[in-house]
Short mmCIF file of C-alpha atoms and ligand atoms in Angstrom, two decimals:
data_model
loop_
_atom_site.label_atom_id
_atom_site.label_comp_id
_atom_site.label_asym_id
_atom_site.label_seq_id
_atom_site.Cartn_x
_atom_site.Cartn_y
_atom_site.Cartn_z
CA UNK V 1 112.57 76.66 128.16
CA UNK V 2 109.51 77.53 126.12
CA UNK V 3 109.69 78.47 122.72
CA UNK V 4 106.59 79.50 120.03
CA UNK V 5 107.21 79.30 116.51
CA UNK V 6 104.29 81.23 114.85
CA UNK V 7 103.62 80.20 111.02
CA UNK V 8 102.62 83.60 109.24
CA UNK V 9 100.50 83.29 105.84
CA UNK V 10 98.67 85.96 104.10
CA UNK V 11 95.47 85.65 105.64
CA UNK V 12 96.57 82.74 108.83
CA UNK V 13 98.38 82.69 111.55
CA UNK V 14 99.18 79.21 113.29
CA UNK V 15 101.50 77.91 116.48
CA UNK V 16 102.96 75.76 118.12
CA UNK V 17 104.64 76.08 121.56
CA UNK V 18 107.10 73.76 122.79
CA UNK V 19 109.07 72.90 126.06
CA UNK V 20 112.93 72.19 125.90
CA UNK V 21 114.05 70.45 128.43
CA UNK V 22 117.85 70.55 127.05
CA UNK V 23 117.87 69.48 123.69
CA UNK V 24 114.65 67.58 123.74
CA UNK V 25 111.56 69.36 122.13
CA UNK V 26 108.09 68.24 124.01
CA UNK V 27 104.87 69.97 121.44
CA UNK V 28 102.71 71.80 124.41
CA UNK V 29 100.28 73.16 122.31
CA UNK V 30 98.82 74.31 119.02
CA UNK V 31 96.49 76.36 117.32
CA UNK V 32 95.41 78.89 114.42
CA UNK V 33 93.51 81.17 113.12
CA UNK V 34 92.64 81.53 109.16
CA UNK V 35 91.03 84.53 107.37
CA UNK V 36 93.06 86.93 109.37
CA UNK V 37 93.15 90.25 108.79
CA UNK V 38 94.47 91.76 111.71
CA UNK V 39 97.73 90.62 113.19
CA UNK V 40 97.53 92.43 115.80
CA UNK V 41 94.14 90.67 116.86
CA UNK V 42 94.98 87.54 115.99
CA UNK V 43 98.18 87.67 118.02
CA UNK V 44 96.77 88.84 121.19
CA UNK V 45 94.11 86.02 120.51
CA UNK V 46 97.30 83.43 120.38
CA UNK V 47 98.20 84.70 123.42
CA UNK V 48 95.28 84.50 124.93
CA UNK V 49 95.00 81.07 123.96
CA UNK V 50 97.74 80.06 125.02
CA UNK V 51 97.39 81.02 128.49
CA UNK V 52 93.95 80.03 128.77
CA UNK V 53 95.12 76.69 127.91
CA UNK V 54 97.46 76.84 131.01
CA UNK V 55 100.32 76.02 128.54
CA UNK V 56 102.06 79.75 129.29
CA UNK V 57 101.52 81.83 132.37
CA UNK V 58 102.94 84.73 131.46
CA UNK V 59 104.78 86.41 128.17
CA UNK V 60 108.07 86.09 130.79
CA UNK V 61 107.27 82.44 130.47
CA UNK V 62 108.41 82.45 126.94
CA UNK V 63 111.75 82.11 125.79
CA UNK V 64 111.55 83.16 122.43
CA UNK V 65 109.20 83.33 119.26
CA UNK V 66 110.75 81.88 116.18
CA UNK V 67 109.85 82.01 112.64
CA UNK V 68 110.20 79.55 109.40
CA UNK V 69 111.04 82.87 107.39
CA UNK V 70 111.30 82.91 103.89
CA UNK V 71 114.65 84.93 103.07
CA UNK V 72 116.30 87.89 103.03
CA UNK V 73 119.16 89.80 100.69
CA UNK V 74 122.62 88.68 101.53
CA UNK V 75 121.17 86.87 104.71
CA UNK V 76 120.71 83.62 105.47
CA UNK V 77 120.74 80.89 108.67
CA UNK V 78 119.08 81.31 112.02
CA UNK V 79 119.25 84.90 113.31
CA UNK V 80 117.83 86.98 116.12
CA UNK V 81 115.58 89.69 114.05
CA UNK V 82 116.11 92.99 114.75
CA UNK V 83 115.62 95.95 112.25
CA UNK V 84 118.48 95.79 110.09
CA UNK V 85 117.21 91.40 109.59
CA UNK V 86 113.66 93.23 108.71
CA UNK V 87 114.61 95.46 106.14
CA UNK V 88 116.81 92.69 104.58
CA UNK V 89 113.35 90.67 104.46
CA UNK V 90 111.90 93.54 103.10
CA UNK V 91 114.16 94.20 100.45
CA UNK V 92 112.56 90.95 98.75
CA UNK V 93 109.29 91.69 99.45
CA UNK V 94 108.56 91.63 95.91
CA UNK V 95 110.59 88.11 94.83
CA UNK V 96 108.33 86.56 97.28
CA UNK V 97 105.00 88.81 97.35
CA UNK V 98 103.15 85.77 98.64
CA UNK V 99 105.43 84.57 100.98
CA UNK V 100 107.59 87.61 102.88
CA UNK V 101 105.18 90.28 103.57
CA UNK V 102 103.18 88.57 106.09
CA UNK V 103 106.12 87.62 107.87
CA UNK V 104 108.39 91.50 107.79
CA UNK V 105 104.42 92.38 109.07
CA UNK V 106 103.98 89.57 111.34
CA UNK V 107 107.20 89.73 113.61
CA UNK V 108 107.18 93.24 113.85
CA UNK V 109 103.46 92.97 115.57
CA UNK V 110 104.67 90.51 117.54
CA UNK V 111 108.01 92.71 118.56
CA UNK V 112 105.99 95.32 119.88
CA UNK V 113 103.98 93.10 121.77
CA UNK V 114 106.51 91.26 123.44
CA UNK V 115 109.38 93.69 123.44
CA UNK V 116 111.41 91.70 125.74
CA UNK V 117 111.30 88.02 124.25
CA UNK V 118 113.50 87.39 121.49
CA UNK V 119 112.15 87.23 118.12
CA UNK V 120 113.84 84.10 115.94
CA UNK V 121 114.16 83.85 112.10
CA UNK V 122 115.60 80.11 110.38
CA UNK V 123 115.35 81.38 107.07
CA UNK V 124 113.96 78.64 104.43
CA UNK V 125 116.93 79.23 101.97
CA UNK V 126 119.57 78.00 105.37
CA UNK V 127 119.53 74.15 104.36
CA UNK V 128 120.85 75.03 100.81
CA UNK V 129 124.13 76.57 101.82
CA UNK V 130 126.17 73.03 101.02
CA UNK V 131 124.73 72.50 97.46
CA UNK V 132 127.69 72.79 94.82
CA UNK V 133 127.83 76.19 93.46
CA UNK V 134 127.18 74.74 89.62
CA UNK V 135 123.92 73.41 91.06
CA UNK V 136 122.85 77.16 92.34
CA UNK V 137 124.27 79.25 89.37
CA UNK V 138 122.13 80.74 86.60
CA UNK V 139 123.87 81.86 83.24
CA UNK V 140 123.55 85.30 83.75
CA UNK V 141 126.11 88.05 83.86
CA UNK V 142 127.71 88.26 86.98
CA UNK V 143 126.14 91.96 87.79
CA UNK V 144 122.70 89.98 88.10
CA UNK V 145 124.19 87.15 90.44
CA UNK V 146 125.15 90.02 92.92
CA UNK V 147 121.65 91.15 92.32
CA UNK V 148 120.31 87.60 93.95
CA UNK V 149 119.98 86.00 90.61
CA UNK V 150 120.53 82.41 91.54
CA UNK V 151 118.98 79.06 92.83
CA UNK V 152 118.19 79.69 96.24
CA UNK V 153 116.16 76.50 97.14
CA UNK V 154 113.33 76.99 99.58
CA UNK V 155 111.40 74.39 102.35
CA UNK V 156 114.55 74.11 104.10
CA UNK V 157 112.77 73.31 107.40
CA UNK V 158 110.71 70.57 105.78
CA UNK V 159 113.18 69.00 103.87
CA UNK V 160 116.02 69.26 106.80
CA UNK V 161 113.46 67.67 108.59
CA UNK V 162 112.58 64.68 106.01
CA UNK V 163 116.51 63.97 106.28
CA UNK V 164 116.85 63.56 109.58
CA UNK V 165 113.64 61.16 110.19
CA UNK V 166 113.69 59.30 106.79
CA UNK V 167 117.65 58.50 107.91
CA UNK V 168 116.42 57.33 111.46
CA UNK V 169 113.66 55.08 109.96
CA UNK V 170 116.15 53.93 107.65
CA UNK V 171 118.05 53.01 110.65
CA UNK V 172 121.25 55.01 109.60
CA UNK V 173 121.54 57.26 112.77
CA UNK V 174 125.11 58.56 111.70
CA UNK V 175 123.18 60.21 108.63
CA UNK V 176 120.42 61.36 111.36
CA UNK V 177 122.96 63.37 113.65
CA UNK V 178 124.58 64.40 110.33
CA UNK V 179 121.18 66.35 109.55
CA UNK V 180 120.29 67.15 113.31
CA UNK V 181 123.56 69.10 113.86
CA UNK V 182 123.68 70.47 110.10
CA UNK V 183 123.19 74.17 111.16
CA UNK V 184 125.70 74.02 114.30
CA UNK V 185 128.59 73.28 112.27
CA UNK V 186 130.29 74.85 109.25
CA UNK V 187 130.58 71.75 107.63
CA UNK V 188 128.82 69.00 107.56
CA UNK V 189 130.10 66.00 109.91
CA UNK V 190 131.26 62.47 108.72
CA UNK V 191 128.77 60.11 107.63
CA UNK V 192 129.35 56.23 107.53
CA UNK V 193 129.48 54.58 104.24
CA UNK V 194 127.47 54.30 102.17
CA UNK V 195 126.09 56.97 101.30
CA UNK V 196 122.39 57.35 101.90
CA UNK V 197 120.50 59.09 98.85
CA UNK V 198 117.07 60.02 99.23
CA UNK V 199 114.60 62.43 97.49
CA UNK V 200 112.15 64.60 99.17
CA UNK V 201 108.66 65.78 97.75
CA UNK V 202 107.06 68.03 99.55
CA UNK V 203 103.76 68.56 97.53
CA UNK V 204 101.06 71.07 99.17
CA UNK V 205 100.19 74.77 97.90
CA UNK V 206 103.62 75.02 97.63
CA UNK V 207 105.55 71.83 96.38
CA UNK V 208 109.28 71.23 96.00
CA UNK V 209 111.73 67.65 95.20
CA UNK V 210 115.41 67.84 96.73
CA UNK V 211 118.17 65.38 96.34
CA UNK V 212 119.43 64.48 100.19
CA UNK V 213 122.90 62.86 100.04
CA UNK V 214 123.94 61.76 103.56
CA UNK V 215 121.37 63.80 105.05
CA UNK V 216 122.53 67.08 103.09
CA UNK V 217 120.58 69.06 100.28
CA UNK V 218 122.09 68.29 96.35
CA UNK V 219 119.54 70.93 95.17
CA UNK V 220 115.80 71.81 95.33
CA UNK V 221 113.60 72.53 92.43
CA UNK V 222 112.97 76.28 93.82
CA UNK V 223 115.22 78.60 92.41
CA UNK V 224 115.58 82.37 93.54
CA UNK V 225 112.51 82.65 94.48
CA UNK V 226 109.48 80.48 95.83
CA UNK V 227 107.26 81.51 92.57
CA UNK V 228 109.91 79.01 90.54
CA UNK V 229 109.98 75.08 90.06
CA UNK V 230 107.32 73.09 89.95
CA UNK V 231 104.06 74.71 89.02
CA UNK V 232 102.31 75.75 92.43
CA UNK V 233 98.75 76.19 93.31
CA UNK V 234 98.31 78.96 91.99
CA UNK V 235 102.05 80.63 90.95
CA UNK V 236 103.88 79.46 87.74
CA UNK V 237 106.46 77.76 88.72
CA UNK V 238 109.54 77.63 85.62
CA UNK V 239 109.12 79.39 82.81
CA UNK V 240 111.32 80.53 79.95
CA UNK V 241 112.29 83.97 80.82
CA UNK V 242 111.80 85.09 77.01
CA UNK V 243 108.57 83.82 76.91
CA UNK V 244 107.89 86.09 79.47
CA UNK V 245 109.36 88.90 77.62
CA UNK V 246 107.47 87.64 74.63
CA UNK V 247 103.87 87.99 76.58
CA UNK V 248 104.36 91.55 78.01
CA UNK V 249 104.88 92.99 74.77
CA UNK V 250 102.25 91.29 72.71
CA UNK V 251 99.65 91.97 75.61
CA UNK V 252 101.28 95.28 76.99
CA UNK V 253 101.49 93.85 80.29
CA UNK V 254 102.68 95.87 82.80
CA UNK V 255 105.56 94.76 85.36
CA UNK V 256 102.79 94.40 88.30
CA UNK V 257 100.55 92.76 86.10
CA UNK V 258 102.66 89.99 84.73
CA UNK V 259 103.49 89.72 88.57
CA UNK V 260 100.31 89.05 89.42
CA UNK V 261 99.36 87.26 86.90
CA UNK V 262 102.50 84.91 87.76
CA UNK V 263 101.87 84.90 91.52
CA UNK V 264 98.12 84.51 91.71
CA UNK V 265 96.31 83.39 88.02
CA UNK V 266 98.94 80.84 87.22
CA UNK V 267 100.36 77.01 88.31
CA UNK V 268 97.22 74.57 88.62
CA UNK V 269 94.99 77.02 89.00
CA UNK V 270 95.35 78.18 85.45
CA UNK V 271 96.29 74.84 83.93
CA UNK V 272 93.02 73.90 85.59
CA UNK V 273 90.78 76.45 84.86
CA UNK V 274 90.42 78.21 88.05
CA UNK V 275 90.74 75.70 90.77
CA UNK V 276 94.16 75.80 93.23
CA UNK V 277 92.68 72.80 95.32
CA UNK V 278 94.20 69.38 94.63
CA UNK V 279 90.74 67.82 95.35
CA UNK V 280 88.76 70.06 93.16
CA UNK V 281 90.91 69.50 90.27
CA UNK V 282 90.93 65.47 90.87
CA UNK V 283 87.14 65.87 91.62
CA UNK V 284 86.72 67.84 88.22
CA UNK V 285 89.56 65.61 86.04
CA UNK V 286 87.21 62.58 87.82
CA UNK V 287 84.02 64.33 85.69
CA UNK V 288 86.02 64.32 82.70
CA UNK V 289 86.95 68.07 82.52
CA UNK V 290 89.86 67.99 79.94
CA UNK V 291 91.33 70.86 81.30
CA UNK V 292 91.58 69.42 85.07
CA UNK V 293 93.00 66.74 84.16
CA UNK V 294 96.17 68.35 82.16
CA UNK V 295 97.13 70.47 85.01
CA UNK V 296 97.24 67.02 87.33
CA UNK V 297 99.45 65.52 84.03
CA UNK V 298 101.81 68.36 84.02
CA UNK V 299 102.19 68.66 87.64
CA UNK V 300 103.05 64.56 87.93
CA UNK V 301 105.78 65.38 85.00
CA UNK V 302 107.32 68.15 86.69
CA UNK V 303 107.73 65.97 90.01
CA UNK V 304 109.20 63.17 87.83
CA UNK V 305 111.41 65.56 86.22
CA UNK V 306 113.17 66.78 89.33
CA UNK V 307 112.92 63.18 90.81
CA UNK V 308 115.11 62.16 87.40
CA UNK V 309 117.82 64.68 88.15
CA UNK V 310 118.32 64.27 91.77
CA UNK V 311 118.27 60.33 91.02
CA UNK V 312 120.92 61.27 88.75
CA UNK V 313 122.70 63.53 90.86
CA UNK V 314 122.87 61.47 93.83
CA UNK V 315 123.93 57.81 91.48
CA UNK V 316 120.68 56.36 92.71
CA UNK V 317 118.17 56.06 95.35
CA UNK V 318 117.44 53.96 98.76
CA UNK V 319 114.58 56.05 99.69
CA UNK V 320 111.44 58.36 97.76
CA UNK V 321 109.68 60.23 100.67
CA UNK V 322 106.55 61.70 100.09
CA UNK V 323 105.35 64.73 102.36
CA UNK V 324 102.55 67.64 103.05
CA UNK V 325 99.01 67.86 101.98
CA UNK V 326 99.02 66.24 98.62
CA UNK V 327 101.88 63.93 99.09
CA UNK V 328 100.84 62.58 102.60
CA UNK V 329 96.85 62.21 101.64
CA UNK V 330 96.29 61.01 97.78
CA UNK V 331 97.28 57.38 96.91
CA UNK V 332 96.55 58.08 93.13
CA UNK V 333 98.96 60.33 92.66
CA UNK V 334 101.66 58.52 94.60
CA UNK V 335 101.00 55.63 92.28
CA UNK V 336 101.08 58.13 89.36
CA UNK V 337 104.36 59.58 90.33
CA UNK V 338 106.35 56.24 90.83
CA UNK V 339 104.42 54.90 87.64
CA UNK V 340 107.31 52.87 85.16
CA UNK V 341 110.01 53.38 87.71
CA UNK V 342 110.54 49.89 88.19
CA UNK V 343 114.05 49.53 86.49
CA UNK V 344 115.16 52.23 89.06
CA UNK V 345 114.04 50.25 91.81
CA UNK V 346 110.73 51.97 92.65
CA UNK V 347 107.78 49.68 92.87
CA UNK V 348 105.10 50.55 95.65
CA UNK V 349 102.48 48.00 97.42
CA UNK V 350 99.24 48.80 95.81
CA UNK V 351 97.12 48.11 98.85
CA UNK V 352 99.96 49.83 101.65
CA UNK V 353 99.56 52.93 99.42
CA UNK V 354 96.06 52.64 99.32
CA UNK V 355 95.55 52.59 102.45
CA UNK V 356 98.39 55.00 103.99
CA UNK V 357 98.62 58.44 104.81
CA UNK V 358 98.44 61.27 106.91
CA UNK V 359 100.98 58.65 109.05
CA UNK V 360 104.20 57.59 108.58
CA UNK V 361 104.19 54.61 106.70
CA UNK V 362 106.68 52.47 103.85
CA UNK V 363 104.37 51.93 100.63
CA UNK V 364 106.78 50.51 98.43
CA UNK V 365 107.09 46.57 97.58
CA UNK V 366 108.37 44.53 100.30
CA UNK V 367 111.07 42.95 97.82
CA UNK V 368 111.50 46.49 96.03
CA UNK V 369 114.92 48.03 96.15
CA UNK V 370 114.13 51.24 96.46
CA UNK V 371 112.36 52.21 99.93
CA UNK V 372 109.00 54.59 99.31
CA UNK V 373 107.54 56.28 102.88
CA UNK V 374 105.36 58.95 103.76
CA UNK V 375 106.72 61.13 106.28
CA UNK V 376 104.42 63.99 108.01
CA UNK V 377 107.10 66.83 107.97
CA UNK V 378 107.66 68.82 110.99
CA UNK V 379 108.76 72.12 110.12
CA UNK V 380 107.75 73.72 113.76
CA UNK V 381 110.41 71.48 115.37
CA UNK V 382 113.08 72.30 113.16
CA UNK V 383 112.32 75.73 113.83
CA UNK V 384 111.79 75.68 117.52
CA UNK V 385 114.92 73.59 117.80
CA UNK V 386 117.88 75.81 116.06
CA UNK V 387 115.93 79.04 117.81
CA UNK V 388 117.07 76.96 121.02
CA UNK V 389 120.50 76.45 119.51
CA UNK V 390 120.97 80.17 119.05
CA UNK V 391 119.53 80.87 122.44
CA UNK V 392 122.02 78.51 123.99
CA UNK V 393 125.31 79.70 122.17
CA UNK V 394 124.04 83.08 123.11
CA UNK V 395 124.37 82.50 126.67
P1 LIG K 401 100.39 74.48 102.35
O1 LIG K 401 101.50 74.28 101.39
O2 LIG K 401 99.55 75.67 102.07
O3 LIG K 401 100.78 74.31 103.79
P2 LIG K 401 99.26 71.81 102.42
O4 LIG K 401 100.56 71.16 102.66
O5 LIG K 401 98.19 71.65 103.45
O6 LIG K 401 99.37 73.33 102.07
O7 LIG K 401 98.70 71.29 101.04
C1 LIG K 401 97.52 71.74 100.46
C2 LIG K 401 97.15 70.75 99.36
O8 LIG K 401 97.04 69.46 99.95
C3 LIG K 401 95.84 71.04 98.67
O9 LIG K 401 96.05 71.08 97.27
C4 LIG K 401 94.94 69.86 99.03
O10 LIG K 401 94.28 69.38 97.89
C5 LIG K 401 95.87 68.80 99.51
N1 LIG K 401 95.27 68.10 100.65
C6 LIG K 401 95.28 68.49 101.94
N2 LIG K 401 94.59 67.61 102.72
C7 LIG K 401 94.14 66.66 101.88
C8 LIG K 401 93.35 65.47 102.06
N3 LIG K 401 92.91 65.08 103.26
N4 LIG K 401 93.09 64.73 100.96
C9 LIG K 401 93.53 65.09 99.76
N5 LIG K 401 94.26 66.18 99.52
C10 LIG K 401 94.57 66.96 100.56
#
């Protein structure tokens, strides 16, 4: 059984197909295409490529095409899209401007296309349905919860996936099933004691830190929508909600310009004075540009602030996992983030950290009790493998 999950941004579209043969996921083949500005184009071209690459024969060889979606009202889980799943994505277009647009667009290109082959959503607020309701309520009236006021969480698929793998590294398969089969049970199953408690950061364009007890998500930084948390590359991340109020009157902002302003001219682009790029604003804060290197400062605090309450949360730590673009590739701020964290256990191996990344790899002291690994996340599997899971209970 073949299965493509297509990754939808605003302006790329990338794939990966895979080949089940059961339960066991074998990557066939993957590509992309950025600067798009026609899906339908750059879908035909993914088909084309595909087949040219001999990894699909046909569109009948193709069991389904599955999507790391973003969310939708009152929906959540892994769901075969039809119209009724679009226009619950669309009814938060505008929480996640950024984010759920390109996908409501995307799959329905890709439903006309392929009108017989199942089209797949796991939405990215699915691995958050276990977190204690405290932990997802905001202290708003009741009439605004029903609204969709509350902490959603978002990189489900990444962090889902950073339980499972960090628990088989750590050699605690129990915790590993726990995490595999977390989405084909109502509850979580049993886990051995102890507990395992680890914290994922997944830092990139978008970043997020969750608290992973036994393989199952505490929390996650996000709240109800992916604009929130930490600051992003270029959205705000938190902010006081009357400071918010306080700048649209004094500057007569209108409600789409404080949204834009939030969702494109903010996070470490504007803390940085204009650049969104990790390496730019290192390569600038290296030059000595003051500004540069605040946004890097505040970024590194926010990560240490959400690493603080999920140590909390979870009574301490066996592993810190570090994932996507800026967590897998710069050294410096891995040192930076685990900087004075040796009373909780977290003291990394100057030259493994050095020297680590984009692999797998354990950067923390030998003798240290706390473990700290990078772990490239694999959202696409995730994906690919509960769009199998559906396909299967739906025979
Ligand atoms: P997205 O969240 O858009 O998928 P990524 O996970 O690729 O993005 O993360 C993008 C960020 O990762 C950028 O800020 C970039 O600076 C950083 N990054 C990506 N590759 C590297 C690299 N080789 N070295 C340093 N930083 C990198």
């Amino acid at each position: 059984m073949k299965i493509l999950v297509a990754n939808l941004g605003s302006t790329s579209l990338k794939y990966r197909l895979f080949e089940f043969s059961g339960e066991r996921a074998t990557p066939l083949h993957k590509g992309g295409f950025e600067r798009v500005t026609d899906y339908a184009a750059a879908i035909d071209d993914c088909l084309a490529d595909l087949r040219d690459s001999g990894a699909l024969s046909g569109e009948g060889d193709l069991a389904a095409v599955a999507f790391k979606t973003i969310m939708a009202e009152n929906l959540s889980g892994c769901v075969r899209v039809d119209d009724k799943v679009l226009r619950a994505m669309e009814a938060c277009n505008r929480i996640a401007p950024a984010h759920n647009p390109p996908y409501v667009e995307g799959i329905r290109v890709f439903s006309e296309k392929m009108p017989g082959t199942p089209m797949i959503a796991l939405f990215e607020t699915a691995f958050y349905q276990w977190v204690p309701e405290a932990a997802t309520r905001y202290a708003v009236p009741e009439s605004w919860f029903e609204l969709g006021v509350r902490r959603n969480g978002f990189h489900g698929a990444s962090h889902k996936f950073i339980a499972e793998r960090s628990a088989e590294l750590l050699g605690r398969e129990d915790v590993a099933e726990r995490a595999r089969t977390l989405y084909a049970r109502k509850e979580p199953q049993a886990a051995n004691a102890p507990s395992l408690r680890v914290i994922s950061c997944h830092l990139g364009g978008s970043s997020s830190v969750t608290g992973l007890l036994d393989g199952v998500a505490v929390g996650n930084s996000f709240g109800t929508s992916p604009q929130s948390g930490l600051p992003q590359n270029n959205r705000s991340g938190d902010l006081d909600p009357f400071a918010l109020l306080h700048v649209m009157r004094e500057k007569r902002l209108s409600v789409e310009e404080t949204e834009n302003v939030l969702s494109k001219e903010s996070g470490l682009k504007a803390l940085s004075g204009g650049h969104n790029d990790l390496r730019d604003i290192k390569a600038e804060a290296d030059k000595g540009n003051a500004a540069a290197q605040r946004a890097i400062d505040v970024y590194i605090a926010q990560i240490r602030h959400w690493i603080g309450a999920f140590h909390l949360e979870l009574n301490g730590l066996d592993a810190l996992v570090f994932t996507a673009g800026i967590g897998e590739n710069n050294p410096w701020l891995r040192a930076k983030v685990c900087d004075r964290l040796d009373r909780l256990g977290l003291v990394l191996d100057t030259d493994a950290n050095a020297a680590a990344g984009p692999d797998e790899a354990v950067i923390s002291a030998p003798e240290a009790p706390v473990d700290v690994m990078i772990i490239p996340t694999n959202e696409e599997l995730v994906v690919a493998r509960e769009a199998r899971r559906l396909l299967a209970n739906a025979a």
